[in-house]
PDB file of C-alpha atoms in Angstrom:
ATOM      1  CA  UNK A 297      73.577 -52.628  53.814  1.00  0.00           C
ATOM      2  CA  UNK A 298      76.650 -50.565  54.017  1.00  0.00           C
ATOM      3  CA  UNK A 299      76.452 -47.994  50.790  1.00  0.00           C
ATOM      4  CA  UNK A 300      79.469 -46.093  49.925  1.00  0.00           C
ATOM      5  CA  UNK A 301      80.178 -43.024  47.885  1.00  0.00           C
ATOM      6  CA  UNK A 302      82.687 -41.974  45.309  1.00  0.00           C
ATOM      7  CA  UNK A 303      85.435 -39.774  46.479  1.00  0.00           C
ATOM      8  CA  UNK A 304      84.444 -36.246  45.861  1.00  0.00           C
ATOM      9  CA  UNK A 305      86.844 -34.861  42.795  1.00  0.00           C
ATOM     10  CA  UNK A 306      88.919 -31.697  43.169  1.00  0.00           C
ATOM     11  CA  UNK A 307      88.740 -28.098  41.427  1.00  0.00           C
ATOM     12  CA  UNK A 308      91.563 -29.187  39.436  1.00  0.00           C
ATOM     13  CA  UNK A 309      90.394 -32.152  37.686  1.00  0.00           C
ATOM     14  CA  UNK A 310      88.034 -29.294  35.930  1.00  0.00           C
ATOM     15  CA  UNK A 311      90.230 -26.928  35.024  1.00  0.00           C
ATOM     16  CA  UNK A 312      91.387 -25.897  32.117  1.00  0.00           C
ATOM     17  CA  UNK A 313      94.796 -27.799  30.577  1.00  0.00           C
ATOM     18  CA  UNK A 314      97.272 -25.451  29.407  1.00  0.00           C
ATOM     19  CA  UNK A 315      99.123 -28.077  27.460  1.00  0.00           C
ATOM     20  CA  UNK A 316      95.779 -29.318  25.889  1.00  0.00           C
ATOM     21  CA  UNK A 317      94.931 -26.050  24.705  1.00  0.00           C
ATOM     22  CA  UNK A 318      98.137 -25.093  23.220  1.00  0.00           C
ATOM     23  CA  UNK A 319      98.191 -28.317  21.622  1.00  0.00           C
ATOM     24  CA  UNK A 320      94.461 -27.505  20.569  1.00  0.00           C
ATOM     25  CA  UNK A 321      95.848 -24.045  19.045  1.00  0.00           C
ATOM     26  CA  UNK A 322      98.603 -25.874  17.325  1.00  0.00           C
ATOM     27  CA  UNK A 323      96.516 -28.021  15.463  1.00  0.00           C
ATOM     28  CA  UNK A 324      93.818 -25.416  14.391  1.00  0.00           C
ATOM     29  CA  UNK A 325      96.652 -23.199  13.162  1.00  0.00           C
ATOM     30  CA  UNK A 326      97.795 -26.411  11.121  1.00  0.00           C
ATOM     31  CA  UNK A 327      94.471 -27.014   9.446  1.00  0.00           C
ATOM     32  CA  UNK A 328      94.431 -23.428   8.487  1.00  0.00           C
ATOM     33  CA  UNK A 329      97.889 -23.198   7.169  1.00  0.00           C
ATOM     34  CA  UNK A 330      96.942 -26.120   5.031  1.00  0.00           C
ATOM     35  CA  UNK A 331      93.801 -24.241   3.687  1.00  0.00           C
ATOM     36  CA  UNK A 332      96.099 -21.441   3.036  1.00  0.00           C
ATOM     37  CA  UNK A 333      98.781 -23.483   1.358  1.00  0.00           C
ATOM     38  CA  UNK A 334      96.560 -25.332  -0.406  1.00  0.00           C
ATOM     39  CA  UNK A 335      94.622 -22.398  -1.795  1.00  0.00           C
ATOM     40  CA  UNK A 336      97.807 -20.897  -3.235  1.00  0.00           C
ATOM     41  CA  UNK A 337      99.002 -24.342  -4.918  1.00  0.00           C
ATOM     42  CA  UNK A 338      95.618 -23.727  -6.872  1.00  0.00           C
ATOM     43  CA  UNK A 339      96.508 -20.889  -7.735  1.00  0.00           C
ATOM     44  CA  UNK A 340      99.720 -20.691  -8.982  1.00  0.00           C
ATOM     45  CA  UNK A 341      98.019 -21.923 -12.524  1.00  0.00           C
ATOM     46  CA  UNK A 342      96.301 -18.560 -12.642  1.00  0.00           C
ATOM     47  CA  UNK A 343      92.719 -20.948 -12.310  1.00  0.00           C
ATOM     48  CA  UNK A 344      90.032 -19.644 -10.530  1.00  0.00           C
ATOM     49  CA  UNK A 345      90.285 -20.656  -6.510  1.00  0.00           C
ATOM     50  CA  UNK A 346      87.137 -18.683  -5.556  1.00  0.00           C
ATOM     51  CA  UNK A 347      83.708 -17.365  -6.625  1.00  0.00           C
ATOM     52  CA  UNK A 348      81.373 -14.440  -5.163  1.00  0.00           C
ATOM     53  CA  UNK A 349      82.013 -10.648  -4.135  1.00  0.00           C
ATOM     54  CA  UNK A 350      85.465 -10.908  -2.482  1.00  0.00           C
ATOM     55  CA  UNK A 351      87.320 -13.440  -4.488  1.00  0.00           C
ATOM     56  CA  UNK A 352      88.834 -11.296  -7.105  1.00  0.00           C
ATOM     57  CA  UNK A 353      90.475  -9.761  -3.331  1.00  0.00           C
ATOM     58  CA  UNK A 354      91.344 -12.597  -2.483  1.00  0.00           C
ATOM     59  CA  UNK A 355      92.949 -14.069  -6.060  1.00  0.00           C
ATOM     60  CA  UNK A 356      94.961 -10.726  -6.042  1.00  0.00           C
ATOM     61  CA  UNK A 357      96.710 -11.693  -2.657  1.00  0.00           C
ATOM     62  CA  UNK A 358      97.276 -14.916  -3.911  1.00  0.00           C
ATOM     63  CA  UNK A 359      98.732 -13.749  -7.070  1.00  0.00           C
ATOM     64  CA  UNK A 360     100.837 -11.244  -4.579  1.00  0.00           C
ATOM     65  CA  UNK A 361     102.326 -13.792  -2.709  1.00  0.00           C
ATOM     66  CA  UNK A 362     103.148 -15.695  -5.439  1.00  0.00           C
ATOM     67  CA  UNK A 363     105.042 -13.040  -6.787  1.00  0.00           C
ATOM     68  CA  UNK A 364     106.832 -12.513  -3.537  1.00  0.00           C
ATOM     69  CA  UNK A 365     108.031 -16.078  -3.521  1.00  0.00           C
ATOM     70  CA  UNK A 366     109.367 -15.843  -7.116  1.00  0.00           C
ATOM     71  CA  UNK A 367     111.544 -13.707  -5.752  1.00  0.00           C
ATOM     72  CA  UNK A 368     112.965 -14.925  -3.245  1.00  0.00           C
ATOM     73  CA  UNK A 369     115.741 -17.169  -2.842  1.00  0.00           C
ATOM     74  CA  UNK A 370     116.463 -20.925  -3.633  1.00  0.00           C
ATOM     75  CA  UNK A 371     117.164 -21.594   0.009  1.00  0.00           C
ATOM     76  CA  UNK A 372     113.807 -19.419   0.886  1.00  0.00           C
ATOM     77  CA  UNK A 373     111.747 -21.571  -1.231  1.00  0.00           C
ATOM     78  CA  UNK A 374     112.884 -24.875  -0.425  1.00  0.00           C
ATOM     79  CA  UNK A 375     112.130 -23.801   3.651  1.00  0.00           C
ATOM     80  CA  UNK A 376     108.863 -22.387   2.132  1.00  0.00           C
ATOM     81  CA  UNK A 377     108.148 -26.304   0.537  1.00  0.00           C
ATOM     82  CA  UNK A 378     108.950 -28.062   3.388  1.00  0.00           C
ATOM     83  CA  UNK A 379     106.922 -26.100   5.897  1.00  0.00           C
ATOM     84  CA  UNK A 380     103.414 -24.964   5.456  1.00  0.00           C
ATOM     85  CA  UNK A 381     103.410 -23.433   8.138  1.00  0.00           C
ATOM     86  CA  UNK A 382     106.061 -20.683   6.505  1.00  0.00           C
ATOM     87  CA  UNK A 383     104.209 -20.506   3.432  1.00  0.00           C
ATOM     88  CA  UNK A 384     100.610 -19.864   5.551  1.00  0.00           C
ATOM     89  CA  UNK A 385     102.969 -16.892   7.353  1.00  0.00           C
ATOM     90  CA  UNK A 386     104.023 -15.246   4.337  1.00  0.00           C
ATOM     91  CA  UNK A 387     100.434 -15.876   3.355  1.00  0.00           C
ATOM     92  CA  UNK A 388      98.572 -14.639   6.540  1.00  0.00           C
ATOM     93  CA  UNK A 389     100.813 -11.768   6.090  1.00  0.00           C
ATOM     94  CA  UNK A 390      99.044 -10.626   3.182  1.00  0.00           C
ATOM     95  CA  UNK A 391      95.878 -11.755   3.947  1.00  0.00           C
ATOM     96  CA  UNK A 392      95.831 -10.974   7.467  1.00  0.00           C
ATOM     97  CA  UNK A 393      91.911 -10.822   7.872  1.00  0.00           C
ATOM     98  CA  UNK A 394      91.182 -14.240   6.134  1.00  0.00           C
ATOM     99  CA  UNK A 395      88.506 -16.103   8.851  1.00  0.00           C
ATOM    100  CA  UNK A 396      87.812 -19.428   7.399  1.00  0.00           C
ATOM    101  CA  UNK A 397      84.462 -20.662   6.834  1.00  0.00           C
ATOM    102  CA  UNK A 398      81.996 -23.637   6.468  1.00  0.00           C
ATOM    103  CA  UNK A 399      80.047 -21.701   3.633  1.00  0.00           C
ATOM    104  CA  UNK A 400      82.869 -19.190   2.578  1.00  0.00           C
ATOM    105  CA  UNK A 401      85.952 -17.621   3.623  1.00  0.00           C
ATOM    106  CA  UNK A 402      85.777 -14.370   4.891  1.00  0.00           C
ATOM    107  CA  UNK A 403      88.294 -11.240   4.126  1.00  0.00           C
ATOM    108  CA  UNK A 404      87.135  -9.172   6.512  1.00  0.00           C
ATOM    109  CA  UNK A 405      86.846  -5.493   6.138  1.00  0.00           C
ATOM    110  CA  UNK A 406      84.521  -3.679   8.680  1.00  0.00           C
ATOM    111  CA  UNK A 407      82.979  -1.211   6.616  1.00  0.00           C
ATOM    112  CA  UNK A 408      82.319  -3.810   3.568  1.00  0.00           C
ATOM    113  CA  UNK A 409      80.744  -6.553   6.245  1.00  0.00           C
ATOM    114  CA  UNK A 410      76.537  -7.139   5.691  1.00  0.00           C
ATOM    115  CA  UNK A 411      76.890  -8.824   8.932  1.00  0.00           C
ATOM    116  CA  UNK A 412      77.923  -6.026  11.380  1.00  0.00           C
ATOM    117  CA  UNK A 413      76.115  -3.169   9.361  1.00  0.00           C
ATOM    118  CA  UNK A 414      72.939  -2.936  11.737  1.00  0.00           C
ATOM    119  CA  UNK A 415      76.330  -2.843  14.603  1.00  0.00           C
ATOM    120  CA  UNK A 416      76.900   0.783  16.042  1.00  0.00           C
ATOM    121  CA  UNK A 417      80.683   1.410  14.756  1.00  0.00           C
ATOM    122  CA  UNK A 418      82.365   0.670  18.144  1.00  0.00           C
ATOM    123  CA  UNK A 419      81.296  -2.888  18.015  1.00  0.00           C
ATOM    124  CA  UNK A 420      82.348  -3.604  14.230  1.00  0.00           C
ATOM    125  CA  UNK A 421      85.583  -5.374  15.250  1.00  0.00           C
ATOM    126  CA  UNK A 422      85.215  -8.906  13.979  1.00  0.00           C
ATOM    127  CA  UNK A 423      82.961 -10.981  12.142  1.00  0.00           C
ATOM    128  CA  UNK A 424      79.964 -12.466  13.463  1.00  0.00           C
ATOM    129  CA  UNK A 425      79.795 -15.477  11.091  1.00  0.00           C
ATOM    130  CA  UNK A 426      75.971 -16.383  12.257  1.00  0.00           C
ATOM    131  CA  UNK A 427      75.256 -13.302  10.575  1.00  0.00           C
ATOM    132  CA  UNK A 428      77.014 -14.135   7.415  1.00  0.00           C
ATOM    133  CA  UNK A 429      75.131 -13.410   4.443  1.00  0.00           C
ATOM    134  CA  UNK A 430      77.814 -15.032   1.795  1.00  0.00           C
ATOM    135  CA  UNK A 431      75.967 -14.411  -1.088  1.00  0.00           C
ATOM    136  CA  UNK A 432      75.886 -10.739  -0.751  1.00  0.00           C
ATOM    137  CA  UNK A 433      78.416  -9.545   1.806  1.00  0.00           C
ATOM    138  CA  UNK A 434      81.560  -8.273  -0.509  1.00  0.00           C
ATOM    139  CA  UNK A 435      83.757  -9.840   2.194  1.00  0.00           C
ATOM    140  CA  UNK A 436      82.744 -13.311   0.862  1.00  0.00           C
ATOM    141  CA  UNK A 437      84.966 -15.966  -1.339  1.00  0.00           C
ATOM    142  CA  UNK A 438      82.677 -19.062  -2.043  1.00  0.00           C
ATOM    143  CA  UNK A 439      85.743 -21.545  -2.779  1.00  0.00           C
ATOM    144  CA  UNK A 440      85.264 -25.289  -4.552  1.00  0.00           C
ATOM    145  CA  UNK A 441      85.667 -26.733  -0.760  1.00  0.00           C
ATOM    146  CA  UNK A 442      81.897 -25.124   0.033  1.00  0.00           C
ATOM    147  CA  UNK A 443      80.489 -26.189  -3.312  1.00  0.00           C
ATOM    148  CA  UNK A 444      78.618 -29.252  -1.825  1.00  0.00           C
ATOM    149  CA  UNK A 445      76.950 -27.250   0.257  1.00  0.00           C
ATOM    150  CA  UNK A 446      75.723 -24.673  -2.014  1.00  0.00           C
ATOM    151  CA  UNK A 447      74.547 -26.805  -4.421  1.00  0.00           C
ATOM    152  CA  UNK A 448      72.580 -28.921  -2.232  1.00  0.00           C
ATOM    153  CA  UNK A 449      70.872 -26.042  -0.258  1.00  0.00           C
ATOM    154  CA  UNK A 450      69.524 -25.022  -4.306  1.00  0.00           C
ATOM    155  CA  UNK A 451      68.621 -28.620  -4.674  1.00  0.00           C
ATOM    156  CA  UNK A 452      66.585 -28.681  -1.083  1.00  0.00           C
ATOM    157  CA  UNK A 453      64.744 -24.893  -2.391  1.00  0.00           C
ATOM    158  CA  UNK A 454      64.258 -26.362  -5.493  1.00  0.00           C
ATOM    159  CA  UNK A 455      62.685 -29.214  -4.225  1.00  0.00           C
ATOM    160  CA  UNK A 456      60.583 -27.690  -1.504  1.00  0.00           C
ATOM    161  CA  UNK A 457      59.344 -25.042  -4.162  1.00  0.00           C
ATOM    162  CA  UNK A 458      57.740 -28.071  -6.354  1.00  0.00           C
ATOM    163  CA  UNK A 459      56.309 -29.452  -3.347  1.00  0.00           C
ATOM    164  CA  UNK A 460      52.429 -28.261  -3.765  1.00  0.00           C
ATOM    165  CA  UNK A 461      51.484 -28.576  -0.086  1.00  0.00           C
ATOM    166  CA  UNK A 462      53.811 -25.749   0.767  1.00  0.00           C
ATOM    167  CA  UNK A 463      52.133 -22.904   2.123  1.00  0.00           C
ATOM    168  CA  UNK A 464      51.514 -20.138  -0.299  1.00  0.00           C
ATOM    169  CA  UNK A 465      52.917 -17.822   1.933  1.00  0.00           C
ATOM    170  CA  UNK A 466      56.095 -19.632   2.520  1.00  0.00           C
ATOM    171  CA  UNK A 467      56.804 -19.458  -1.347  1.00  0.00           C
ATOM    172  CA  UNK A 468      58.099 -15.678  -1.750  1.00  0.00           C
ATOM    173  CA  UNK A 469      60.726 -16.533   0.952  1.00  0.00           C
ATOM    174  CA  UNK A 470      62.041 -19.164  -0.253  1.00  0.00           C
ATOM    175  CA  UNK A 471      61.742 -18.392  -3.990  1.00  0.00           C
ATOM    176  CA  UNK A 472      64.061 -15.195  -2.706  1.00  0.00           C
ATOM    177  CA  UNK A 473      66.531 -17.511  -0.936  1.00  0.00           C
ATOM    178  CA  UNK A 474      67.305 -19.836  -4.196  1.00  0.00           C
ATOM    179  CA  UNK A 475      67.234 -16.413  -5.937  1.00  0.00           C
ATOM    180  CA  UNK A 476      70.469 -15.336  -3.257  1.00  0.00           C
ATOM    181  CA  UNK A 477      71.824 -18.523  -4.000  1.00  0.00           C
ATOM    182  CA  UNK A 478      71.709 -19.479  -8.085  1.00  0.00           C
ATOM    183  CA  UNK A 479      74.300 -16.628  -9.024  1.00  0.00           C
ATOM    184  CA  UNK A 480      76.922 -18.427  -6.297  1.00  0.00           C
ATOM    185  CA  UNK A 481      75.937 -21.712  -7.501  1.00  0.00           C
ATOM    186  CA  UNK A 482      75.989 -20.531 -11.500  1.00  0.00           C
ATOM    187  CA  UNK A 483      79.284 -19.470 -10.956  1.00  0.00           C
ATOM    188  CA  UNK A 484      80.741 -22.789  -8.732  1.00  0.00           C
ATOM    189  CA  UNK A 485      79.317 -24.677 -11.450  1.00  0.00           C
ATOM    190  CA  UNK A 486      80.916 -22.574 -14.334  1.00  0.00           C
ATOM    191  CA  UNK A 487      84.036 -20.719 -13.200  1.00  0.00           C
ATOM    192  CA  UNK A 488      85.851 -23.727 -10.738  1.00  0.00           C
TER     193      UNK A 488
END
């Protein structure tokens, strides 16, 4: 029985494609220019966009860059309408330290952030976002987008608190979680 083997495969059919990643960059700055732009359509109407300890920060730059496009030209705005990706620019300009997030948007200022506190100062350059505590870091903006998720992490603690074969002392942890939770999910329910 003559057995034969697959050609071996080169370094380069591993390495990394510049062209894929650019085009991989290209498309995550498109998603986020459409958050962007789609945050300030909301809130051209003055309405609410966000809940928790940053988003009156972050409805002030929206409200700022509104204001900046009222004033600029006809030709300015049109551009602006047809590209997102201007509007997100003008945007990004004046909220340069928005991070995007899966349970709130972060506008990131070091010496506000619960997540880097513990951090010796040197090392407080960026968000760690599995440290993230959205419901009491003041960097936080809880928009409608991250409602679902909110609401159904109070519906699971709810739950699992009625659940009588919980372990006593797995109650006062819990109970303090939903008791993080119910003043973002109060205010998703009321305010947006």
């Amino acid at each position: 029985m003559l057995v034969t083997c697959a050609p071996d495969t080169t370094h380069s059919y591993a390495a990394p494609d510049g062209a894929w990643m650019k085009e991989f960059d290209d498309r995550l700055a498109t998603a986020a220019a459409a958050r962007l732009t789609s945050l300030l359509a909301a809130r051209t109407t003055k309405v609410p966009v966000a809940v928790g300890p940053a988003a009156a920060r972050l409805h002030a730059g929206l409200d700022r860059v509104t204001a900046r496009l009222a004033t600029e030209t006809p030709d300015q705005l049109q551009a602006l309408a047809a590209d997102p990706r201007t509007a997100a620019d003008v945007l990004r300009s004046e909220l340069p330290d928005l991070h995007f997030g899966t349970l709130n948007h972060c506008l990131w200022q070091a010496e506000q952030a619960e997540c880097t506190r513990h951090l010796p100062e040197a090392e407080r350059g960026a968000p760690l976002i599995g440290a993230c505590q959205p419901a009491r870091c003041r960097n936080s903006a809880v928009t409608a987008a991250h409602a679902p998720i909110w609401l159904a992490e109070q519906h699971d603690l709810t739950e699992r608190l009625r659940d009588r074969r919980l372990p006593a002392a797995r109650r006062p942890a819990l109970r303090a979680r939903l008791d993080d939770i119910k003043p973002i999910t109060t205010a998703l329910t009321q305010d947006l």
